[in-house]
mmCIF file of C-alpha atoms and ligand atoms in Angstrom:
data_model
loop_
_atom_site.group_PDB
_atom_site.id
_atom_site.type_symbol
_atom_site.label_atom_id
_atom_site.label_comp_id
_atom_site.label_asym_id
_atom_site.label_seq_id
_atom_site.Cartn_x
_atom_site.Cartn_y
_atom_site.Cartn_z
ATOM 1 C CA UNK A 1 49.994 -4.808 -1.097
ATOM 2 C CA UNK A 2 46.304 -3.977 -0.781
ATOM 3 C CA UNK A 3 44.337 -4.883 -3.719
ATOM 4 C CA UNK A 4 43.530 -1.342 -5.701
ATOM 5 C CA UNK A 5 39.602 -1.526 -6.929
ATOM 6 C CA UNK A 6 38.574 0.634 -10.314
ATOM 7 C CA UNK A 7 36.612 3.563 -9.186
ATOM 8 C CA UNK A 8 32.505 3.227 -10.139
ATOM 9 C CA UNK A 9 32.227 4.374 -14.148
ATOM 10 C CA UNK A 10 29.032 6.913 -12.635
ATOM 11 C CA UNK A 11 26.629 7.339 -15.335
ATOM 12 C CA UNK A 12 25.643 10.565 -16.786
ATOM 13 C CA UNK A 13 22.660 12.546 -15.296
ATOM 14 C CA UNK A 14 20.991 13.884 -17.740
ATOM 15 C CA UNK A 15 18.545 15.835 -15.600
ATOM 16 C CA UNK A 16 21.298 17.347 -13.937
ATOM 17 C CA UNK A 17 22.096 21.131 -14.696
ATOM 18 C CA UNK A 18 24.529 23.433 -13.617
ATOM 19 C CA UNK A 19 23.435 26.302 -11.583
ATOM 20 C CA UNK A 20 24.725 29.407 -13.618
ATOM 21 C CA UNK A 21 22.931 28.257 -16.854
ATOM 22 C CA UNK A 22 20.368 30.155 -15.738
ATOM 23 C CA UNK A 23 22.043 33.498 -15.435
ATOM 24 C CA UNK A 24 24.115 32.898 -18.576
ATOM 25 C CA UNK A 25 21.120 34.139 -21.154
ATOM 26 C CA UNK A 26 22.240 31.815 -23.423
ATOM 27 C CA UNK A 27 21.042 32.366 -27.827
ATOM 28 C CA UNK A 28 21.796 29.134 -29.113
ATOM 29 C CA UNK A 29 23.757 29.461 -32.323
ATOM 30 C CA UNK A 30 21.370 28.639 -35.210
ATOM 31 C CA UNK A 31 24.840 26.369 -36.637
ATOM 32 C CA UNK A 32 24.695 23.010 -36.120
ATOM 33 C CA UNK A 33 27.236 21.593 -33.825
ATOM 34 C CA UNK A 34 29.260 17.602 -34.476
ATOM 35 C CA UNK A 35 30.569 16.266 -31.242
ATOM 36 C CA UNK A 36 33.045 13.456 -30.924
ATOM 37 C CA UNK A 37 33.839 11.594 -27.971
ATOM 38 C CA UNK A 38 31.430 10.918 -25.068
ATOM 39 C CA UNK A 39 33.309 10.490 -22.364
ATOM 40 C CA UNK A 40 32.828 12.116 -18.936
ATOM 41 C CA UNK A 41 33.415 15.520 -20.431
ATOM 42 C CA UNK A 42 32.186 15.195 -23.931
ATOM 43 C CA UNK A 43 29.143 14.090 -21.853
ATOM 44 C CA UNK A 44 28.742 16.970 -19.548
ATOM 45 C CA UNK A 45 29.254 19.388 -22.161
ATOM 46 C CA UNK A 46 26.475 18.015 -24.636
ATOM 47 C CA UNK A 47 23.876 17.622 -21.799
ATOM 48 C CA UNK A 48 24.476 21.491 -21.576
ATOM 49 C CA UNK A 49 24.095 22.177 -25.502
ATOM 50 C CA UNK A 50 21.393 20.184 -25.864
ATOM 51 C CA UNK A 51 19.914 22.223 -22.672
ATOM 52 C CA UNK A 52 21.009 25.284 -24.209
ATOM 53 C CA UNK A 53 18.711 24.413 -27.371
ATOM 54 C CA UNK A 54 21.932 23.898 -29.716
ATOM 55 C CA UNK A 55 21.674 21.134 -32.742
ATOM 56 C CA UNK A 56 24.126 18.868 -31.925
ATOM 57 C CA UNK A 57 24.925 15.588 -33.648
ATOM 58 C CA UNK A 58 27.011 13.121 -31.974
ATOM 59 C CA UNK A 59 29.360 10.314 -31.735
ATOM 60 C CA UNK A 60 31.300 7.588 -29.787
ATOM 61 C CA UNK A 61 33.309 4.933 -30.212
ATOM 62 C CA UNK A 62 31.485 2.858 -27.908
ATOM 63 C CA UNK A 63 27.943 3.610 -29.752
ATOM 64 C CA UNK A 64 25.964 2.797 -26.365
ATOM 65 C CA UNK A 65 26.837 5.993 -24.753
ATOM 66 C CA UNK A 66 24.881 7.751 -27.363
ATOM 67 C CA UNK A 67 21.623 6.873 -26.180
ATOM 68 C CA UNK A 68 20.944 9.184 -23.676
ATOM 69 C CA UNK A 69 21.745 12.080 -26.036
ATOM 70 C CA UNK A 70 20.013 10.454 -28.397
ATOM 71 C CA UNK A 71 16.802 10.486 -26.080
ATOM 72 C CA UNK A 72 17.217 13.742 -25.586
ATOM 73 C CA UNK A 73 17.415 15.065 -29.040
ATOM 74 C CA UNK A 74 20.845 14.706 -30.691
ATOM 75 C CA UNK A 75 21.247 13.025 -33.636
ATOM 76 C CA UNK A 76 23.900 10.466 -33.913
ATOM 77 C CA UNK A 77 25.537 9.254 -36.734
ATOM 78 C CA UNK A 78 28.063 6.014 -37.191
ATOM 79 C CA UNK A 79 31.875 7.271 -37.812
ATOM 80 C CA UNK A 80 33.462 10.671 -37.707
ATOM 81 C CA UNK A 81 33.525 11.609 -41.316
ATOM 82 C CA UNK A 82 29.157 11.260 -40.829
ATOM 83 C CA UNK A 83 29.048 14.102 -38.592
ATOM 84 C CA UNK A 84 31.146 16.517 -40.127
ATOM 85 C CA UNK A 85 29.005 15.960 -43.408
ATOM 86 C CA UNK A 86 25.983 16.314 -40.821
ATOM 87 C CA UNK A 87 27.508 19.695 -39.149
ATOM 88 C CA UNK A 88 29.084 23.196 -39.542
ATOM 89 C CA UNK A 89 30.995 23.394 -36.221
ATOM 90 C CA UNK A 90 32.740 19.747 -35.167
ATOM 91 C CA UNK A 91 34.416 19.409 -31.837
ATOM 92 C CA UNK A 92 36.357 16.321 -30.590
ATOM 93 C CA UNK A 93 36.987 15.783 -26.982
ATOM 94 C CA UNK A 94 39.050 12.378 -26.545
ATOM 95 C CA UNK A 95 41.580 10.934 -24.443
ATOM 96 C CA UNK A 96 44.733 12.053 -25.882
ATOM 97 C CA UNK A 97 46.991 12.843 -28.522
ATOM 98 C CA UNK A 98 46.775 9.434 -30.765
ATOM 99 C CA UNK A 99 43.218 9.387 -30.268
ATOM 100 C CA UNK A 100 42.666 12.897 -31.506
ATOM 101 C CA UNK A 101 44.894 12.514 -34.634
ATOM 102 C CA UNK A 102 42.992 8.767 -35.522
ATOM 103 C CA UNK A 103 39.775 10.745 -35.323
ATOM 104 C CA UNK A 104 41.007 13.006 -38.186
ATOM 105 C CA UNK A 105 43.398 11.032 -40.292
ATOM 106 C CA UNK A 106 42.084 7.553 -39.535
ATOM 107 C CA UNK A 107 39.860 5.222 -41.399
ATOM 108 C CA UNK A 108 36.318 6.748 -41.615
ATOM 109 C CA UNK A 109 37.778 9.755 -39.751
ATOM 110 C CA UNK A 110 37.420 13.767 -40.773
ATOM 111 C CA UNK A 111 39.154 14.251 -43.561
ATOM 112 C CA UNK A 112 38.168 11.127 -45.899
ATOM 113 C CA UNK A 113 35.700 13.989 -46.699
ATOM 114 C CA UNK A 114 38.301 15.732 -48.518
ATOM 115 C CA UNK A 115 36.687 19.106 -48.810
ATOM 116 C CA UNK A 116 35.931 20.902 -45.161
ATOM 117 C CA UNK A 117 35.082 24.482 -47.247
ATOM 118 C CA UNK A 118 32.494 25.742 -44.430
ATOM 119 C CA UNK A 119 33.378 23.387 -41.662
ATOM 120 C CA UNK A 120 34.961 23.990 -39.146
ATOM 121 C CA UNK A 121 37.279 21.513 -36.324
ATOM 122 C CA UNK A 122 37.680 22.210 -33.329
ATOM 123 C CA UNK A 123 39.742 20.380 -30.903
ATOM 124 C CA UNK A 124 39.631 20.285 -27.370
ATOM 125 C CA UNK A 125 41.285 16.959 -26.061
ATOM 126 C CA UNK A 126 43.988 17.930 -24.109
ATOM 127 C CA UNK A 127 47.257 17.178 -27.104
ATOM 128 C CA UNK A 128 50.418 18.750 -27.309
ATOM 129 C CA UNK A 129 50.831 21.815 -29.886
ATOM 130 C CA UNK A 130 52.963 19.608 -32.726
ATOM 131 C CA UNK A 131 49.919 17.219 -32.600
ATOM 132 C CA UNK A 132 47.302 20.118 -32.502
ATOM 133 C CA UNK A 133 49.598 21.459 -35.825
ATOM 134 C CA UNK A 134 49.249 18.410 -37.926
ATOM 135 C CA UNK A 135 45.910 18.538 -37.305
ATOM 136 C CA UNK A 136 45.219 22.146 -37.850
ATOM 137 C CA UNK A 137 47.400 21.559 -41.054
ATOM 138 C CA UNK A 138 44.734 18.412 -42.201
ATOM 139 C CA UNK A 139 42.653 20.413 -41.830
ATOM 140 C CA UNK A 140 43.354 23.736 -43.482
ATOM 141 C CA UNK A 141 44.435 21.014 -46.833
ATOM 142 C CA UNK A 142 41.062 19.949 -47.081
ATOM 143 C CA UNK A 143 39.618 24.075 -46.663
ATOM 144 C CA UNK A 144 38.309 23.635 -43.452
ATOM 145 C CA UNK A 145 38.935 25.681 -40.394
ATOM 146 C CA UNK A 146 40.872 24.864 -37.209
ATOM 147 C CA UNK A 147 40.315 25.894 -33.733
ATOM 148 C CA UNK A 148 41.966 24.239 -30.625
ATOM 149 C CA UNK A 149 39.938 24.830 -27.569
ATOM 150 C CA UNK A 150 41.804 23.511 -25.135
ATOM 151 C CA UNK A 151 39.321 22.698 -21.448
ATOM 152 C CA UNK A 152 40.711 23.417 -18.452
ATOM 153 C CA UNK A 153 39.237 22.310 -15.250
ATOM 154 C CA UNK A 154 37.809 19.218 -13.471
ATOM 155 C CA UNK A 155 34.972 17.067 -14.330
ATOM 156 C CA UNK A 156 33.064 18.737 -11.473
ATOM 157 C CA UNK A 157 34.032 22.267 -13.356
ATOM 158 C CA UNK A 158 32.371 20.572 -16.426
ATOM 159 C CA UNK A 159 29.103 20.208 -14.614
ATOM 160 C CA UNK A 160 29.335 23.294 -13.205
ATOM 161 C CA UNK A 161 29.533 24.668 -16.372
ATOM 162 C CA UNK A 162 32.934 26.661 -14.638
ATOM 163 C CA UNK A 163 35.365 25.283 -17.287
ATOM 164 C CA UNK A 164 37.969 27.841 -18.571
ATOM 165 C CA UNK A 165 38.518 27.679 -22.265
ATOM 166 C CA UNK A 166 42.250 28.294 -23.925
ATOM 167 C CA UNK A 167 41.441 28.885 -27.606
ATOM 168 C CA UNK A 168 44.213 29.332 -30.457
ATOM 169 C CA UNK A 169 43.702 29.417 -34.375
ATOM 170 C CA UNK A 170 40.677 31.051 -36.656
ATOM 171 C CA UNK A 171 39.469 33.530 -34.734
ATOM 172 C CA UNK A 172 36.389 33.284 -36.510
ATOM 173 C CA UNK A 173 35.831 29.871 -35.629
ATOM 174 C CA UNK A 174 36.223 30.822 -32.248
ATOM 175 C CA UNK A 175 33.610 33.668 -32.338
ATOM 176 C CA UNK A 176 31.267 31.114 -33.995
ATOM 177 C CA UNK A 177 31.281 29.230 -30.907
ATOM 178 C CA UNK A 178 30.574 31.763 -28.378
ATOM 179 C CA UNK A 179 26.864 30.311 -27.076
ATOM 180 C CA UNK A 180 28.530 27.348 -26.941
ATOM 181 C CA UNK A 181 31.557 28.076 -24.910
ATOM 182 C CA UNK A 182 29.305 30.895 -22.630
ATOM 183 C CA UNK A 183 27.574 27.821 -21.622
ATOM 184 C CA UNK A 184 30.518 25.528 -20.729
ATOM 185 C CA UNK A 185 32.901 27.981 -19.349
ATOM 186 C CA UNK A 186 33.423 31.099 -16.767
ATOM 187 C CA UNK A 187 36.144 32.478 -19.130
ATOM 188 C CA UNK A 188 37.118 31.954 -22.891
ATOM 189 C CA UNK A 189 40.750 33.065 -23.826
ATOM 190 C CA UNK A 190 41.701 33.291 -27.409
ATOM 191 C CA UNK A 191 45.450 33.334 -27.150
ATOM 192 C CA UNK A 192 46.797 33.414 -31.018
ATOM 193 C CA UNK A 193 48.192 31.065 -32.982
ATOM 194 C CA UNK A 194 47.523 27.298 -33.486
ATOM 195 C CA UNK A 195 49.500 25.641 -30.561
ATOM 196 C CA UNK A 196 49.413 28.662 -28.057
ATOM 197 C CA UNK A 197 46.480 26.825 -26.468
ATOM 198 C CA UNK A 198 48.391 23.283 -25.584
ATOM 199 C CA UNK A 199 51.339 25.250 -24.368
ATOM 200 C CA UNK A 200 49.282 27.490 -22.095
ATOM 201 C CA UNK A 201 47.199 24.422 -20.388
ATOM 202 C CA UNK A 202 50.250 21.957 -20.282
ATOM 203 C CA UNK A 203 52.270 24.632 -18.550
ATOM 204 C CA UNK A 204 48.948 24.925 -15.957
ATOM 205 C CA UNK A 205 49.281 21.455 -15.539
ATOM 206 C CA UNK A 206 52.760 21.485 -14.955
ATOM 207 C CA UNK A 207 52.227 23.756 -11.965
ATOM 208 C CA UNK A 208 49.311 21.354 -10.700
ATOM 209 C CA UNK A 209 51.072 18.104 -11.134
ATOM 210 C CA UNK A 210 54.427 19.306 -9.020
ATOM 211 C CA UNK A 211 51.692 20.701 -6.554
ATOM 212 C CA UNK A 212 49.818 17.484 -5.658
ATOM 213 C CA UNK A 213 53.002 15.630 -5.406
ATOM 214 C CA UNK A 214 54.657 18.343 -3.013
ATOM 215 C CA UNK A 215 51.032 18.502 -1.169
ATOM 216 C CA UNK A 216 51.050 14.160 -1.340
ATOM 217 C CA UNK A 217 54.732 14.254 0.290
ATOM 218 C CA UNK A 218 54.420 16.622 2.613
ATOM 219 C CA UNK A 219 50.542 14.939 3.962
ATOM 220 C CA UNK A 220 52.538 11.691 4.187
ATOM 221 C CA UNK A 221 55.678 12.713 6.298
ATOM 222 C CA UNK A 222 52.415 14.266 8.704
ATOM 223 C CA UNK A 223 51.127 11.166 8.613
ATOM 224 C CA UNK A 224 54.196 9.097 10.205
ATOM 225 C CA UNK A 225 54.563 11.687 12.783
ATOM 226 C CA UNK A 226 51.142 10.927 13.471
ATOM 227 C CA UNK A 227 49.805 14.443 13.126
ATOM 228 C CA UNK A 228 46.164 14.661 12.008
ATOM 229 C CA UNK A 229 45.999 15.666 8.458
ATOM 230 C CA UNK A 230 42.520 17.132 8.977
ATOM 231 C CA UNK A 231 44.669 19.608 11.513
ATOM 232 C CA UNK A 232 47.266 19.995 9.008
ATOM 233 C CA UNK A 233 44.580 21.249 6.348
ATOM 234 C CA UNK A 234 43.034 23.340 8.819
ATOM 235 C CA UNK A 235 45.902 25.241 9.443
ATOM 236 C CA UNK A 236 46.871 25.014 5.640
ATOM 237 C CA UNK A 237 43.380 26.978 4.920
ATOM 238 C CA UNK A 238 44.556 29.951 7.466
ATOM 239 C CA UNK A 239 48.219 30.424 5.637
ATOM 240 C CA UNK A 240 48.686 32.523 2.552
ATOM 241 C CA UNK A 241 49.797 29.215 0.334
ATOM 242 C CA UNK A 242 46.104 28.137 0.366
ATOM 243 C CA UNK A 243 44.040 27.580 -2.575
ATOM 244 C CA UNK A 244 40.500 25.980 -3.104
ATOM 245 C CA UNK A 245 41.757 23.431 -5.610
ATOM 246 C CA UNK A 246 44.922 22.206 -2.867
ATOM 247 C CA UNK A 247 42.392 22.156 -0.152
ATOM 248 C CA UNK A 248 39.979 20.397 -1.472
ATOM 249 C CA UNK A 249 42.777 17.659 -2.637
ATOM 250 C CA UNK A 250 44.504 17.334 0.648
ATOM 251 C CA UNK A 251 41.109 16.161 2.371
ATOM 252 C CA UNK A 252 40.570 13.953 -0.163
ATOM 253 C CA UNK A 253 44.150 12.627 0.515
ATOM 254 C CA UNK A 254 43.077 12.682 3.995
ATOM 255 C CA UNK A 255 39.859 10.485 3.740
ATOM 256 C CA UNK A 256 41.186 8.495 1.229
ATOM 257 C CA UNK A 257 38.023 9.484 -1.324
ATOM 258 C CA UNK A 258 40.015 9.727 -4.920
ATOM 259 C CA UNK A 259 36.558 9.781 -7.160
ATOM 260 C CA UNK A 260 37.915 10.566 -10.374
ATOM 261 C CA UNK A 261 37.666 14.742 -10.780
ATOM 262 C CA UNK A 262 40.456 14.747 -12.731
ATOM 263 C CA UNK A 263 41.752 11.304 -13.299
ATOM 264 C CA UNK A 264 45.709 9.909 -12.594
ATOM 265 C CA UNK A 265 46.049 8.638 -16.105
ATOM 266 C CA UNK A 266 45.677 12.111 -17.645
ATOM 267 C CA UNK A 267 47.471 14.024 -15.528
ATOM 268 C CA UNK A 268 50.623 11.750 -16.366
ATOM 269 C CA UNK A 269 49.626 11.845 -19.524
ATOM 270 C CA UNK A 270 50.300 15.687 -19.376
ATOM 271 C CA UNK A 271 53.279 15.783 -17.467
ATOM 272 C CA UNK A 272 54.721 13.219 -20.963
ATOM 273 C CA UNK A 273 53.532 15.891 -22.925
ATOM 274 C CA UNK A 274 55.265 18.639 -21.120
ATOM 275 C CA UNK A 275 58.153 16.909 -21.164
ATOM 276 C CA UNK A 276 58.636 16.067 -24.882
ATOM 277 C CA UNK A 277 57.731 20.084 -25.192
ATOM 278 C CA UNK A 278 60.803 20.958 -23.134
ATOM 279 C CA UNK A 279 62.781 18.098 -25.009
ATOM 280 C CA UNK A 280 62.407 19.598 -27.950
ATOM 281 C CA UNK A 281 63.866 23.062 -26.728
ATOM 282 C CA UNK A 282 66.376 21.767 -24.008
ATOM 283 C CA UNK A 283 64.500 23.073 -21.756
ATOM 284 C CA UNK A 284 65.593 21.473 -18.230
ATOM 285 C CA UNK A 285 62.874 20.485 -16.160
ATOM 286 C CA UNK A 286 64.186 18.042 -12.834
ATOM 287 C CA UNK A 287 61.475 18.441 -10.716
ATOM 288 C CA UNK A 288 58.446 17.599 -13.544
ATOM 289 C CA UNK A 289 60.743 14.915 -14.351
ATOM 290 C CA UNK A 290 60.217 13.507 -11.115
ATOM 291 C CA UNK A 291 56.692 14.399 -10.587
ATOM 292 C CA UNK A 292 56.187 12.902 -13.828
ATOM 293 C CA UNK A 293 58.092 9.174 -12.364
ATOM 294 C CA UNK A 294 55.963 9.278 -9.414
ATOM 295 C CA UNK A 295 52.902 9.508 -11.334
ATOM 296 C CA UNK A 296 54.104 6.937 -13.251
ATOM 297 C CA UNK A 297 54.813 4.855 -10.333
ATOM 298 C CA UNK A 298 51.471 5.491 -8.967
ATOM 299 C CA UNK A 299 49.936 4.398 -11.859
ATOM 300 C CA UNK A 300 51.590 0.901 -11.465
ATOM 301 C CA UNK A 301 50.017 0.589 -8.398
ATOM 302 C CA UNK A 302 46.684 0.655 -9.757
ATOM 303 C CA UNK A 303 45.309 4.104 -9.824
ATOM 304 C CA UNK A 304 45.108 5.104 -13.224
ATOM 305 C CA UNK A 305 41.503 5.422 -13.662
ATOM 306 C CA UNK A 306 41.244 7.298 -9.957
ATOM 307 C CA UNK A 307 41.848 10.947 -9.174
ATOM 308 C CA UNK A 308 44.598 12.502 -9.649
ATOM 309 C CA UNK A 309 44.677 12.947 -6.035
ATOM 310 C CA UNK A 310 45.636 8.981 -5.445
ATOM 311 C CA UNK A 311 49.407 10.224 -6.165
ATOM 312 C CA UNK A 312 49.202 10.305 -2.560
ATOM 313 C CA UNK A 313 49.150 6.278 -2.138
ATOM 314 C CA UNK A 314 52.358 5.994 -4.024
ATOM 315 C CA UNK A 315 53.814 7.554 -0.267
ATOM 316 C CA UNK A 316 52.963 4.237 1.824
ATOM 317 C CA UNK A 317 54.945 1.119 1.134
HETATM 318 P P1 LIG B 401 37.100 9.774 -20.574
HETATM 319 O O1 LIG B 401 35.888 9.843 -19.718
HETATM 320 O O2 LIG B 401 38.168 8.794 -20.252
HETATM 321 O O3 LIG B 401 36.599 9.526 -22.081
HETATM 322 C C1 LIG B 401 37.497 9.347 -23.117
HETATM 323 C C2 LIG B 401 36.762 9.470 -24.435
HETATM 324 O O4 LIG B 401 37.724 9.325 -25.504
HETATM 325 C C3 LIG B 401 35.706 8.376 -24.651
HETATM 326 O O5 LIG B 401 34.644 8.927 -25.396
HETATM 327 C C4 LIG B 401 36.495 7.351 -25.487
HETATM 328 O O6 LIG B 401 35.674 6.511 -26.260
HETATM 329 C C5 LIG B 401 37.279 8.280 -26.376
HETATM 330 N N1 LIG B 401 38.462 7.684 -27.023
HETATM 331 C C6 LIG B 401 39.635 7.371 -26.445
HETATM 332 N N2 LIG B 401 40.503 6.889 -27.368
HETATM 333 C C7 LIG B 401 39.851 6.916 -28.550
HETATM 334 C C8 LIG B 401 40.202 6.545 -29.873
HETATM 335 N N3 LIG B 401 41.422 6.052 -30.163
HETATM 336 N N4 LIG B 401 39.286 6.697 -30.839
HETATM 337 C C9 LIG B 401 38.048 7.200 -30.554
HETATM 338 N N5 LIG B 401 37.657 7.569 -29.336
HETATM 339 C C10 LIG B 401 38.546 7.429 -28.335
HETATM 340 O O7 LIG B 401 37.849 11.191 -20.629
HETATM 341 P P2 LIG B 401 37.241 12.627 -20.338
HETATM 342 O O8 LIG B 401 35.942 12.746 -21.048
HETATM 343 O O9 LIG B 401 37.307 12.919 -18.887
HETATM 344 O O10 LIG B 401 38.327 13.576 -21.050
HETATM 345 C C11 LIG B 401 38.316 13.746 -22.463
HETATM 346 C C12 LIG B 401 39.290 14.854 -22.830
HETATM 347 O O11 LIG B 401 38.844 16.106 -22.275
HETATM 348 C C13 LIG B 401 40.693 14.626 -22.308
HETATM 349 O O12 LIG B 401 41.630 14.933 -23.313
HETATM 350 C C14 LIG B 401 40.770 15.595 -21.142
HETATM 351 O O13 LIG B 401 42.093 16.006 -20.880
HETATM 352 C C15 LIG B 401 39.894 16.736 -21.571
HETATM 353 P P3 LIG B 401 34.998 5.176 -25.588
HETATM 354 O O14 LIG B 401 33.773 5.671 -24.869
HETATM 355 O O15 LIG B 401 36.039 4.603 -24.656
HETATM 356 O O16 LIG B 401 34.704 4.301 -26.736
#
């Protein structure tokens, strides 16, 4: 089996801007604004605060990827529970569920400040709604206000500041944030109750994850018939079951190019997630199941850290 190398970490361009800043006429809030977790798209989306002239205080597990936001005018500050002292609005962007709740009920995390009367939390790593609940709950204990914002789109949506934003919990919280989400996202939703959010983006990447696995299967049968995929995309872009996001992974199935837009190991990671939801209800669900198993598989092989795209090397032996 060919030896699977990690895709480049690719640093953050701080220079870099998206194009519809400019026609956003953004008013920075005059709040100040915590972030936690500076990964690729707690990264992209405090370049464009700080851009946007917001306060923003910061930090990361690993303290080194602070600098650059440092440099260019955040503040940072060394655990969790700093930066909500430091800031009004606080929102937390990490890996996944466990991370998220550690940030808040862990050792030096949110709520060792005990009293959150005007702050506000505001989630938006992708985390189930029973996780986003006991966090909301933490929360609300301690008088605080809880918002999850849930981020949908790809790392490249980040930087293009074209991210859509599913929103559930204090309203007001959400309002708050407006000049912040106006210059992250194309669209904000605010979709009710604490929990709404999760189920609304897990369920949109339910539908993705069974598509890139259909798309994956059906590239590789192509393949062993020895029919071009670049023909079989062509004539994929002139049918009606098109769409910009499965044509743009189907060539990079074809070319082999899986640079991390939206990466293996959190797409998986969604597909558990759905699948404890529908657990929980009964709810039968055979063909995530089995989207979710070759994910898992694909994983094995080594392509955790690569696009979510590589599903399509789990079809070779
Ligand atoms: P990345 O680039 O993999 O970054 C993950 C971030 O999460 C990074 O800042 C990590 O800190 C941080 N992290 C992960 N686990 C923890 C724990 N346990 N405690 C503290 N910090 C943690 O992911 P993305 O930025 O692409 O995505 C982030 C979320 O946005 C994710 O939920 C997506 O679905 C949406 P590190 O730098 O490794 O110290």
């Amino acid at each position: 089996r060919p030896v699977v190398t990690r895709p480049e970490t690719q640093a953050i361009d701080m220079n870099s801007r998206s194009n519809t800043l400019a026609d956003r006429d953004i008013v920075p809030s005059e709040q100040t604004f915590g972030f936690l977790g500076l990964g690729m798209m707690g990264s992209t989306i405090v370049k464009d605060l700080i851009f946007t002239k917001h306060k923003v205080v910061v930090w990361n597990r690993t303290i080194d990827k602070c600098q650059p936001f440092v440099d260019a005018g955040a503040e940072v500050k060394d655990t969790p529970m700093d930066v909500v002292e430091a800031a009004d609005i606080i929102f937390c962007c990490v890996s996944d569920p466990k991370g998220a709740k550690d940030l808040v009920f862990g050792n030096c995390g949110v709520l060792q400040l005990k009293d959150l009367r005007n702050k506000a939390y505001v989630e938006m790593s992708t985390i189930d709604p029973d996780t986003s609940m006991d966090i909301g709950e933490g929360i609300k204990q301690c008088n605080g206000r809880y918002l999850e914002a849930q981020i949908h789109g790809s790392r490249q949506e980040a930087a293009d500041g074209m991210l859509i934003i599913l929103a559930g919990g204090d309203r007001t919280v959400f309002e708050e944030c407006h000049s912040c989400f106006k210059t992250i996202a194309k669209n904000t939703f605010f979709l009710g109750n604490v929990g709404n959010a999760c189920k609304v983006n897990l369920i949109l990447q339910t539908i993705l994850g069974v598509s890139l696995v259909g798309l994956a299967e059906a590239l590789a049968l192509a393949d062993r018939f020895s029919i071009s995929l670049n023909d079989i995309i062509d004539i994929f872009d002139l049918t009606s079951m098109k769409s910009p996001l499965l044509l743009a992974k189907g060539k990079e199935m074809a070319k082999g190019d899986f640079n991390p837009q939206q990466p293996l190991s959190h797409m998986q990671r969604d597909l558990r997630l759905v699948l404890n939801m529908a657990e929980n209800l009964d709810q039968s669900m055979p063909v995530t199941s089995i989207t979710n198993e070759v994910f898992k598989h694909t994983k094995r092989l080594g392509y955790s850290e690569h696009d979510s795209s590589a599903v399509f090397s789990n079809f070779y032996p």
